[in-house]
Amino acid sequence: MLGVIDLPTYLAGLVLIVLLPGPNSLYVLSVAARKGVRTGYTAAAGVWCGDTVLMTLSAAGVASLLQANAVLFGIVKYAGAGYLTWLAVGMLRAAWGMWRTRHERAEESEATAAPAAEERPYRRALVISLFNPKAILFFVAFFVQFVDPGYAYPALSFVVLGAFAQLASFLYLTALIFGGTKLAAAFRRRKRLSAGATTAAGALFLGFAVKLTLASA
């Protein structure tokens, strides 16, 4: 079908890959839990746009350029790791504030949380997606296995594979968004739970940053 081979195997592998936790899905879940469904989808839109850009760059051969140019790969890698670290520090600082004020009244907690309204979830999710050179290499390495080398229009095959990937991402992030809003009520009632979850998210983002720093082309 349009140069795509072994579609059932591709779809099975895609489901497993999408279900693996990563900084994108974790950020969308965090935003949805804190600010609701609409803002959660705003963050998800950033992820989908970022993934679309990476898939396009992969099909255009940027993956090969990053793989061949160690300096360029290193620049993108460390920039991405630095951004993830910055997000992690922000989460950990917010969690520390929650731990310190968890016995105060709910009104005071909401007042201290007011600056978070300035967060731009679409932009943050987009940057998290784009500053991941391993994702570009992954899209090429994974997609190319299911493209018929004899097909006259391989770019069209990449489009088909990318469309399935985006559909899987849409369904998964939608589940996270609605699940996150259900958790939000419990987080608001239990400040210790909210602080613990924010601490865990910050620690995971630090882990993602370290993993990206250690990655090789």
mmCIF file of C-alpha atoms in Angstrom:
data_model
loop_
_atom_site.group_PDB
_atom_site.id
_atom_site.type_symbol
_atom_site.label_atom_id
_atom_site.label_comp_id
_atom_site.label_asym_id
_atom_site.label_seq_id
_atom_site.Cartn_x
_atom_site.Cartn_y
_atom_site.Cartn_z
ATOM 1 C CA MET A 1 0.000 0.000 0.000
ATOM 2 C CA LEU A 2 1.700 3.188 -1.243
ATOM 3 C CA GLY A 3 5.110 1.636 -0.775
ATOM 4 C CA VAL A 4 4.468 0.526 2.820
ATOM 5 C CA ILE A 5 5.284 -3.089 3.587
ATOM 6 C CA ASP A 6 4.348 -5.307 6.545
ATOM 7 C CA LEU A 7 1.834 -2.783 7.926
ATOM 8 C CA PRO A 8 0.543 -5.017 10.795
ATOM 9 C CA THR A 9 4.062 -5.350 12.204
ATOM 10 C CA TYR A 10 4.586 -1.613 11.902
ATOM 11 C CA LEU A 11 1.352 -0.882 13.773
ATOM 12 C CA ALA A 12 2.209 -3.354 16.537
ATOM 13 C CA GLY A 13 5.646 -1.807 16.998
ATOM 14 C CA LEU A 14 4.161 1.676 16.869
ATOM 15 C CA VAL A 15 1.759 0.947 19.718
ATOM 16 C CA LEU A 16 4.582 -0.300 21.918
ATOM 17 C CA ILE A 17 6.754 2.711 21.090
ATOM 18 C CA VAL A 18 3.980 5.243 21.734
ATOM 19 C CA LEU A 19 3.204 3.679 25.110
ATOM 20 C CA LEU A 20 6.796 4.120 26.310
ATOM 21 C CA PRO A 21 6.944 7.121 28.679
ATOM 22 C CA GLY A 22 8.889 10.118 27.441
ATOM 23 C CA PRO A 23 9.252 13.834 28.179
ATOM 24 C CA ASN A 24 6.516 14.773 25.689
ATOM 25 C CA SER A 25 3.796 12.566 27.125
ATOM 26 C CA LEU A 26 4.832 13.340 30.693
ATOM 27 C CA TYR A 27 4.614 17.074 30.046
ATOM 28 C CA VAL A 28 1.164 16.781 28.439
ATOM 29 C CA LEU A 29 -0.083 14.748 31.401
ATOM 30 C CA SER A 30 1.332 17.303 33.818
ATOM 31 C CA VAL A 31 -0.308 20.240 32.010
ATOM 32 C CA ALA A 32 -3.679 18.486 31.754
ATOM 33 C CA ALA A 33 -3.642 17.609 35.459
ATOM 34 C CA ARG A 34 -2.845 21.198 36.430
ATOM 35 C CA LYS A 35 -4.894 23.203 33.943
ATOM 36 C CA GLY A 36 -7.543 21.017 32.373
ATOM 37 C CA VAL A 37 -8.467 19.425 29.049
ATOM 38 C CA ARG A 38 -8.227 22.498 26.823
ATOM 39 C CA THR A 39 -4.704 23.395 27.953
ATOM 40 C CA GLY A 40 -3.726 19.742 27.782
ATOM 41 C CA TYR A 41 -4.675 19.663 24.100
ATOM 42 C CA THR A 42 -2.737 22.888 23.576
ATOM 43 C CA ALA A 43 0.381 21.122 24.847
ATOM 44 C CA ALA A 44 -0.455 18.032 22.788
ATOM 45 C CA ALA A 45 -0.686 20.213 19.667
ATOM 46 C CA GLY A 46 2.898 21.292 20.317
ATOM 47 C CA VAL A 47 3.949 17.641 20.460
ATOM 48 C CA TRP A 48 2.162 16.794 17.214
ATOM 49 C CA CYS A 49 3.628 19.786 15.386
ATOM 50 C CA GLY A 50 7.099 18.963 16.676
ATOM 51 C CA ASP A 51 6.784 15.330 15.618
ATOM 52 C CA THR A 52 5.533 16.395 12.184
ATOM 53 C CA VAL A 53 8.597 18.598 11.734
ATOM 54 C CA LEU A 54 10.915 15.764 12.820
ATOM 55 C CA MET A 55 9.236 13.277 10.488
ATOM 56 C CA THR A 56 9.556 15.735 7.603
ATOM 57 C CA LEU A 57 13.215 16.388 8.385
ATOM 58 C CA SER A 58 13.827 12.661 8.626
ATOM 59 C CA ALA A 59 12.286 12.037 5.220
ATOM 60 C CA ALA A 60 14.337 14.919 3.807
ATOM 61 C CA GLY A 61 17.587 13.375 4.998
ATOM 62 C CA VAL A 62 18.451 15.534 8.019
ATOM 63 C CA ALA A 63 18.880 12.361 10.070
ATOM 64 C CA SER A 64 21.793 11.351 7.856
ATOM 65 C CA LEU A 65 23.331 14.820 8.290
ATOM 66 C CA LEU A 66 23.109 14.633 12.093
ATOM 67 C CA GLN A 67 24.522 11.125 12.041
ATOM 68 C CA ALA A 68 27.479 12.189 9.925
ATOM 69 C CA ASN A 69 28.208 15.497 11.681
ATOM 70 C CA ALA A 70 29.210 14.890 15.301
ATOM 71 C CA VAL A 71 29.495 18.619 16.081
ATOM 72 C CA LEU A 72 25.984 19.402 14.839
ATOM 73 C CA PHE A 73 24.563 16.413 16.671
ATOM 74 C CA GLY A 74 26.324 17.500 19.859
ATOM 75 C CA ILE A 75 24.962 21.056 19.614
ATOM 76 C CA VAL A 76 21.378 19.858 19.247
ATOM 77 C CA LYS A 77 21.848 17.186 21.893
ATOM 78 C CA TYR A 78 23.207 19.481 24.597
ATOM 79 C CA ALA A 79 20.709 22.220 23.783
ATOM 80 C CA GLY A 80 17.905 19.725 24.247
ATOM 81 C CA ALA A 81 19.400 18.365 27.462
ATOM 82 C CA GLY A 82 19.807 21.902 28.798
ATOM 83 C CA TYR A 83 16.166 22.732 28.089
ATOM 84 C CA LEU A 84 14.950 19.556 29.795
ATOM 85 C CA THR A 85 17.143 20.380 32.798
ATOM 86 C CA TRP A 86 15.667 23.883 32.964
ATOM 87 C CA LEU A 87 12.148 22.423 32.990
ATOM 88 C CA ALA A 88 13.149 19.890 35.658
ATOM 89 C CA VAL A 89 14.583 22.592 37.922
ATOM 90 C CA GLY A 90 11.371 24.582 37.565
ATOM 91 C CA MET A 91 9.294 21.558 38.544
ATOM 92 C CA LEU A 92 11.500 20.766 41.527
ATOM 93 C CA ARG A 93 11.337 24.377 42.731
ATOM 94 C CA ALA A 94 7.544 24.287 42.432
ATOM 95 C CA ALA A 95 7.452 21.003 44.353
ATOM 96 C CA TRP A 96 9.642 22.480 47.104
ATOM 97 C CA GLY A 97 7.215 25.354 47.406
ATOM 98 C CA MET A 98 4.332 22.876 47.719
ATOM 99 C CA TRP A 99 6.117 20.951 50.463
ATOM 100 C CA ARG A 100 6.713 24.175 52.409
ATOM 101 C CA THR A 101 3.141 25.403 52.093
ATOM 102 C CA ARG A 102 1.194 22.136 52.171
ATOM 103 C CA HIS A 103 -0.350 22.973 55.574
ATOM 104 C CA GLU A 104 -1.516 26.437 54.500
ATOM 105 C CA ARG A 105 -5.039 27.254 53.353
ATOM 106 C CA ALA A 106 -6.106 26.391 49.809
ATOM 107 C CA GLU A 107 -6.575 30.074 49.018
ATOM 108 C CA GLU A 108 -2.933 30.817 49.764
ATOM 109 C CA SER A 109 -1.788 27.896 47.659
ATOM 110 C CA GLU A 110 -3.810 29.122 44.710
ATOM 111 C CA ALA A 111 -2.337 32.602 45.118
ATOM 112 C CA THR A 112 1.242 31.259 45.036
ATOM 113 C CA ALA A 113 0.386 29.155 41.979
ATOM 114 C CA ALA A 114 -0.917 32.173 40.038
ATOM 115 C CA PRO A 115 2.391 32.872 38.167
ATOM 116 C CA ALA A 116 2.105 29.428 36.531
ATOM 117 C CA ALA A 117 -0.722 30.909 34.410
ATOM 118 C CA GLU A 118 1.971 32.517 32.258
ATOM 119 C CA GLU A 119 3.201 29.115 31.145
ATOM 120 C CA ARG A 120 3.040 28.574 27.392
ATOM 121 C CA PRO A 121 2.316 24.853 27.019
ATOM 122 C CA TYR A 122 2.283 24.774 23.209
ATOM 123 C CA ARG A 123 5.706 26.377 22.912
ATOM 124 C CA ARG A 124 7.224 24.251 25.662
ATOM 125 C CA ALA A 125 5.901 21.002 24.197
ATOM 126 C CA LEU A 126 7.098 22.019 20.729
ATOM 127 C CA VAL A 127 10.618 22.790 21.965
ATOM 128 C CA ILE A 128 10.775 19.520 23.935
ATOM 129 C CA SER A 129 9.898 17.661 20.726
ATOM 130 C CA LEU A 130 12.255 19.534 18.419
ATOM 131 C CA PHE A 131 15.368 19.438 20.628
ATOM 132 C CA ASN A 132 15.669 15.686 20.425
ATOM 133 C CA PRO A 133 18.058 14.556 17.686
ATOM 134 C CA LYS A 134 17.561 10.943 18.664
ATOM 135 C CA ALA A 135 13.900 11.260 17.649
ATOM 136 C CA ILE A 136 14.928 12.231 14.111
ATOM 137 C CA LEU A 137 17.286 9.272 13.925
ATOM 138 C CA PHE A 138 14.576 7.034 15.378
ATOM 139 C CA PHE A 139 11.991 8.051 12.793
ATOM 140 C CA VAL A 140 14.389 7.254 9.971
ATOM 141 C CA ALA A 141 15.618 3.984 11.503
ATOM 142 C CA PHE A 142 12.093 2.782 12.275
ATOM 143 C CA PHE A 143 10.250 4.025 9.199
ATOM 144 C CA VAL A 144 12.798 2.821 6.658
ATOM 145 C CA GLN A 145 12.194 -0.804 7.692
ATOM 146 C CA PHE A 146 8.655 -0.566 6.339
ATOM 147 C CA VAL A 147 9.292 1.285 3.083
ATOM 148 C CA ASP A 148 9.517 -0.701 -0.133
ATOM 149 C CA PRO A 149 12.935 0.214 -1.621
ATOM 150 C CA GLY A 150 11.545 -0.353 -5.111
ATOM 151 C CA TYR A 151 8.643 2.071 -4.695
ATOM 152 C CA ALA A 152 8.898 5.140 -6.932
ATOM 153 C CA TYR A 153 7.682 7.656 -4.325
ATOM 154 C CA PRO A 154 9.298 6.843 -0.951
ATOM 155 C CA ALA A 155 8.336 10.263 0.439
ATOM 156 C CA LEU A 156 4.689 9.244 0.117
ATOM 157 C CA SER A 157 5.453 6.091 2.097
ATOM 158 C CA PHE A 158 6.916 8.248 4.879
ATOM 159 C CA VAL A 159 3.735 10.342 4.858
ATOM 160 C CA VAL A 160 1.569 7.244 5.316
ATOM 161 C CA LEU A 161 3.738 5.918 8.147
ATOM 162 C CA GLY A 162 3.808 9.355 9.768
ATOM 163 C CA ALA A 163 0.019 9.647 9.574
ATOM 164 C CA PHE A 164 -0.373 6.374 11.466
ATOM 165 C CA ALA A 165 2.177 7.537 14.031
ATOM 166 C CA GLN A 166 0.298 10.796 14.585
ATOM 167 C CA LEU A 167 -3.017 8.951 14.940
ATOM 168 C CA ALA A 168 -1.519 6.682 17.595
ATOM 169 C CA SER A 169 -0.056 9.707 19.360
ATOM 170 C CA PHE A 170 -3.431 11.500 19.257
ATOM 171 C CA LEU A 171 -5.254 8.573 20.855
ATOM 172 C CA TYR A 172 -2.573 8.095 23.526
ATOM 173 C CA LEU A 173 -2.281 11.759 24.474
ATOM 174 C CA THR A 174 -6.074 12.066 24.574
ATOM 175 C CA ALA A 175 -6.187 9.255 27.117
ATOM 176 C CA LEU A 176 -3.471 10.988 29.153
ATOM 177 C CA ILE A 177 -5.267 14.338 29.015
ATOM 178 C CA PHE A 178 -8.583 13.016 30.320
ATOM 179 C CA GLY A 179 -6.805 10.823 32.858
ATOM 180 C CA GLY A 180 -4.793 13.832 34.004
ATOM 181 C CA THR A 181 -7.867 15.950 34.640
ATOM 182 C CA LYS A 182 -9.318 13.225 36.842
ATOM 183 C CA LEU A 183 -6.121 13.192 38.872
ATOM 184 C CA ALA A 184 -6.226 16.971 39.215
ATOM 185 C CA ALA A 185 -9.034 16.952 41.770
ATOM 186 C CA ALA A 186 -7.117 14.534 43.985
ATOM 187 C CA PHE A 187 -3.973 16.653 43.662
ATOM 188 C CA ARG A 188 -5.840 19.779 44.750
ATOM 189 C CA ARG A 189 -7.270 18.065 47.813
ATOM 190 C CA ARG A 190 -4.023 16.420 48.822
ATOM 191 C CA LYS A 191 -1.119 18.835 48.746
ATOM 192 C CA ARG A 192 1.366 16.156 49.731
ATOM 193 C CA LEU A 193 0.283 14.014 46.769
ATOM 194 C CA SER A 194 0.612 16.995 44.429
ATOM 195 C CA ALA A 195 4.063 17.869 45.769
ATOM 196 C CA GLY A 196 5.219 14.262 45.455
ATOM 197 C CA ALA A 197 3.965 13.959 41.884
ATOM 198 C CA THR A 198 5.654 17.226 40.882
ATOM 199 C CA THR A 199 8.903 16.065 42.495
ATOM 200 C CA ALA A 200 8.728 12.776 40.592
ATOM 201 C CA ALA A 201 8.070 14.606 37.312
ATOM 202 C CA GLY A 202 11.059 16.888 37.902
ATOM 203 C CA ALA A 203 13.278 13.901 38.672
ATOM 204 C CA LEU A 204 12.128 12.136 35.503
ATOM 205 C CA PHE A 205 12.891 15.199 33.386
ATOM 206 C CA LEU A 206 16.388 15.295 34.878
ATOM 207 C CA GLY A 207 16.711 11.644 33.921
ATOM 208 C CA PHE A 208 15.629 12.418 30.363
ATOM 209 C CA ALA A 209 18.236 15.193 30.214
ATOM 210 C CA VAL A 210 21.010 12.870 31.405
ATOM 211 C CA LYS A 211 19.921 10.163 28.945
ATOM 212 C CA LEU A 212 19.993 12.645 26.070
ATOM 213 C CA THR A 213 23.420 13.938 27.128
ATOM 214 C CA LEU A 214 24.830 10.394 27.045
ATOM 215 C CA ALA A 215 23.242 9.607 23.670
ATOM 216 C CA SER A 216 25.458 9.047 20.671
ATOM 217 C CA ALA A 217 24.632 9.606 17.025
#
